[in-house]
Amino acid sequence: MPVSTDAKGAKVWQLRNRNQTLTRWAGYLAAVAIFMWCWQRISEATTWFFVWDAPRIAADIGSRAWPPRWSYMDNLWGPLWDTLNMATLGTVLALFMAVPIAFLAARNTTPSALFIRPVALFIIVATRSINSLIWALLLVAIIGPGVFAGLMAIAFRSIGFCAKLLYEAIEEIDEKQVEAITATGASRWQVMAYGIVPQIMPAFAGISVFRWDINIRESTVLGLVGAGGIGLQLQSSLNTLAWPQVTLILIVILFAVIVGEWVSAKVRGAIM
């Protein structure tokens, strides 16, 4: 018997009929059946011996990984700098491409809602749907391994994210300001420069910093597929089972992410 509340907050009991009860229980049974089927498929594809042995293996690796090899830090400054450059330059490049796409996708600024806007929306969806690691794999195969492939992977992955949030901000502007500037006889570009851009600048700055913060995290792992940065050192250390080096690299990555988060929070706080 379901319970709801009236306007005064008092409980009101409602009696379900037979069909509602059967439908509810059928939904429960279907959910349980789907869960059991999924669990069976997972169990068939899992070697449970390794699962039960995982705590021992984790303890063994942990004993080998501590203490970190601090002397290896001299080899990480360059890759760490490459990682920060990938995140920063990739974000800047993505913003250069995302801004015009956002104006083409917004209903109130697109030149053609029938032809151009769908293309812009397709670009936004396509770039957002492909993970940065997949972009990196494709670009490493096309232009070769290195930091440039990682930079472009970060940029392509960020276009859709930045353009989506920015075109939503454009659609939410105060149209009265645009109408006031249009009434002065301003051209289309002047209306955009003085009526739209000032309204979306806070959102643009916040989106930029937020995406840069995300890209720092993503750029730390692109080296695992050959896209340079500190992830490449992590892959090399894992391949040679150099666990003290792995621990140091993970500490450095954690520190870089925390610093990026702190900077991002401070900048967003100053903007907002």
Short mmCIF file of N, CA and C in Angstrom, two decimals, residues 79-142:
data_model
loop_
_atom_site.label_atom_id
_atom_site.label_comp_id
_atom_site.label_asym_id
_atom_site.label_seq_id
_atom_site.Cartn_x
_atom_site.Cartn_y
_atom_site.Cartn_z
N PRO A 79 58.94 14.46 -18.32
CA PRO A 79 57.62 13.92 -18.65
C PRO A 79 56.47 14.66 -17.95
N LEU A 80 56.69 15.11 -16.72
CA LEU A 80 55.65 15.86 -16.02
C LEU A 80 55.38 17.19 -16.72
N TRP A 81 56.44 17.83 -17.18
CA TRP A 81 56.28 19.09 -17.93
C TRP A 81 55.54 18.82 -19.24
N ASP A 82 55.87 17.73 -19.90
CA ASP A 82 55.15 17.37 -21.14
C ASP A 82 53.66 17.14 -20.87
N THR A 83 53.36 16.50 -19.75
CA THR A 83 51.97 16.24 -19.40
C THR A 83 51.20 17.54 -19.18
N LEU A 84 51.80 18.47 -18.45
CA LEU A 84 51.15 19.76 -18.22
C LEU A 84 50.98 20.53 -19.53
N ASN A 85 51.97 20.44 -20.40
CA ASN A 85 51.86 21.10 -21.71
C ASN A 85 50.75 20.49 -22.54
N MET A 86 50.62 19.16 -22.51
CA MET A 86 49.54 18.50 -23.24
C MET A 86 48.18 19.00 -22.77
N ALA A 87 48.02 19.06 -21.45
CA ALA A 87 46.74 19.49 -20.90
C ALA A 87 46.45 20.94 -21.23
N THR A 88 47.46 21.80 -21.11
CA THR A 88 47.24 23.24 -21.31
C THR A 88 47.05 23.58 -22.78
N LEU A 89 47.99 23.15 -23.62
CA LEU A 89 47.90 23.47 -25.05
C LEU A 89 46.71 22.76 -25.69
N GLY A 90 46.43 21.55 -25.25
CA GLY A 90 45.26 20.85 -25.78
C GLY A 90 43.97 21.57 -25.44
N THR A 91 43.89 22.12 -24.23
CA THR A 91 42.70 22.88 -23.85
C THR A 91 42.57 24.15 -24.68
N VAL A 92 43.68 24.86 -24.85
CA VAL A 92 43.66 26.11 -25.63
C VAL A 92 43.24 25.82 -27.07
N LEU A 93 43.82 24.78 -27.67
CA LEU A 93 43.47 24.43 -29.04
C LEU A 93 42.01 24.03 -29.15
N ALA A 94 41.51 23.30 -28.17
CA ALA A 94 40.10 22.89 -28.18
C ALA A 94 39.18 24.10 -28.09
N LEU A 95 39.55 25.08 -27.29
CA LEU A 95 38.71 26.28 -27.15
C LEU A 95 38.65 27.06 -28.46
N PHE A 96 39.76 27.14 -29.17
CA PHE A 96 39.77 27.84 -30.45
C PHE A 96 38.80 27.18 -31.44
N MET A 97 38.69 25.86 -31.38
CA MET A 97 37.78 25.15 -32.27
C MET A 97 36.36 25.11 -31.72
N ALA A 98 36.22 25.10 -30.40
CA ALA A 98 34.90 24.95 -29.79
C ALA A 98 34.07 26.22 -29.86
N VAL A 99 34.71 27.39 -29.78
CA VAL A 99 33.96 28.65 -29.76
C VAL A 99 33.12 28.84 -31.03
N PRO A 100 33.71 28.75 -32.24
CA PRO A 100 32.85 28.91 -33.42
C PRO A 100 31.80 27.82 -33.55
N ILE A 101 32.14 26.60 -33.14
CA ILE A 101 31.15 25.51 -33.21
C ILE A 101 29.98 25.81 -32.27
N ALA A 102 30.27 26.38 -31.09
CA ALA A 102 29.22 26.71 -30.14
C ALA A 102 28.28 27.77 -30.72
N PHE A 103 28.83 28.79 -31.38
CA PHE A 103 27.98 29.83 -31.97
C PHE A 103 27.15 29.26 -33.12
N LEU A 104 27.70 28.30 -33.84
CA LEU A 104 26.93 27.67 -34.92
C LEU A 104 25.86 26.74 -34.39
N ALA A 105 26.05 26.21 -33.19
CA ALA A 105 25.09 25.26 -32.62
C ALA A 105 23.98 25.94 -31.83
N ALA A 106 24.23 27.14 -31.32
CA ALA A 106 23.21 27.83 -30.52
C ALA A 106 22.06 28.30 -31.41
N ARG A 107 20.84 28.12 -30.95
CA ARG A 107 19.66 28.48 -31.75
C ARG A 107 19.59 29.97 -32.07
N ASN A 108 20.06 30.80 -31.16
CA ASN A 108 19.93 32.24 -31.35
C ASN A 108 21.10 32.89 -32.07
N THR A 109 22.11 32.09 -32.47
CA THR A 109 23.25 32.66 -33.19
C THR A 109 23.59 31.89 -34.47
N THR A 110 23.03 30.72 -34.67
CA THR A 110 23.38 29.94 -35.85
C THR A 110 22.84 30.59 -37.13
N PRO A 111 23.63 30.59 -38.20
CA PRO A 111 23.12 31.16 -39.46
C PRO A 111 22.00 30.34 -40.08
N SER A 112 21.98 29.02 -39.79
CA SER A 112 20.96 28.15 -40.38
C SER A 112 20.62 27.04 -39.39
N ALA A 113 19.40 27.10 -38.85
CA ALA A 113 18.96 26.07 -37.92
C ALA A 113 18.66 24.76 -38.62
N LEU A 114 18.49 24.81 -39.94
CA LEU A 114 18.11 23.62 -40.70
C LEU A 114 19.33 22.83 -41.18
N PHE A 115 20.41 23.52 -41.53
CA PHE A 115 21.56 22.83 -42.13
C PHE A 115 22.82 22.93 -41.26
N ILE A 116 23.19 24.14 -40.84
CA ILE A 116 24.46 24.34 -40.14
C ILE A 116 24.39 23.83 -38.71
N ARG A 117 23.28 24.10 -38.01
CA ARG A 117 23.18 23.68 -36.61
C ARG A 117 23.28 22.16 -36.44
N PRO A 118 22.59 21.35 -37.25
CA PRO A 118 22.77 19.90 -37.10
C PRO A 118 24.21 19.44 -37.30
N VAL A 119 24.93 20.07 -38.23
CA VAL A 119 26.34 19.70 -38.43
C VAL A 119 27.16 20.03 -37.19
N ALA A 120 26.93 21.22 -36.63
CA ALA A 120 27.66 21.61 -35.42
C ALA A 120 27.34 20.68 -34.26
N LEU A 121 26.07 20.32 -34.10
CA LEU A 121 25.69 19.39 -33.04
C LEU A 121 26.30 18.02 -33.25
N PHE A 122 26.40 17.59 -34.51
CA PHE A 122 27.03 16.30 -34.80
C PHE A 122 28.51 16.31 -34.39
N ILE A 123 29.20 17.41 -34.67
CA ILE A 123 30.61 17.52 -34.27
C ILE A 123 30.74 17.45 -32.75
N ILE A 124 29.84 18.13 -32.06
CA ILE A 124 29.88 18.11 -30.59
C ILE A 124 29.68 16.70 -30.06
N VAL A 125 28.68 16.01 -30.58
CA VAL A 125 28.39 14.65 -30.10
C VAL A 125 29.52 13.69 -30.48
N ALA A 126 30.05 13.82 -31.70
CA ALA A 126 31.09 12.90 -32.16
C ALA A 126 32.36 13.03 -31.34
N THR A 127 32.78 14.26 -31.04
CA THR A 127 34.02 14.44 -30.29
C THR A 127 33.85 14.05 -28.82
N ARG A 128 32.64 14.20 -28.28
CA ARG A 128 32.41 13.83 -26.88
C ARG A 128 32.25 12.33 -26.69
N SER A 129 31.84 11.64 -27.72
CA SER A 129 31.55 10.21 -27.58
C SER A 129 32.79 9.34 -27.65
N ILE A 130 33.90 9.88 -28.12
CA ILE A 130 35.14 9.11 -28.24
C ILE A 130 36.08 9.49 -27.11
N ASN A 131 36.49 8.53 -26.33
CA ASN A 131 37.37 8.77 -25.19
C ASN A 131 38.74 9.24 -25.65
N SER A 132 39.42 9.99 -24.78
CA SER A 132 40.73 10.53 -25.13
C SER A 132 41.75 9.42 -25.39
N LEU A 133 41.62 8.28 -24.69
CA LEU A 133 42.54 7.16 -24.96
C LEU A 133 42.35 6.61 -26.36
N ILE A 134 41.10 6.55 -26.82
CA ILE A 134 40.85 6.07 -28.18
C ILE A 134 41.38 7.07 -29.19
N TRP A 135 41.15 8.37 -28.93
CA TRP A 135 41.74 9.39 -29.80
C TRP A 135 43.25 9.23 -29.86
N ALA A 136 43.87 9.01 -28.70
CA ALA A 136 45.32 8.86 -28.65
C ALA A 136 45.78 7.64 -29.45
N LEU A 137 45.07 6.53 -29.32
CA LEU A 137 45.42 5.34 -30.10
C LEU A 137 45.37 5.61 -31.60
N LEU A 138 44.30 6.28 -32.03
CA LEU A 138 44.15 6.59 -33.45
C LEU A 138 45.25 7.53 -33.93
N LEU A 139 45.53 8.57 -33.14
CA LEU A 139 46.50 9.58 -33.55
C LEU A 139 47.93 9.05 -33.49
N VAL A 140 48.21 8.17 -32.54
CA VAL A 140 49.54 7.55 -32.50
C VAL A 140 49.76 6.71 -33.74
N ALA A 141 48.70 6.03 -34.19
CA ALA A 141 48.81 5.23 -35.41
C ALA A 141 48.95 6.10 -36.65
N ILE A 142 48.37 7.32 -36.63
CA ILE A 142 48.38 8.19 -37.80
C ILE A 142 49.63 9.05 -37.87
#
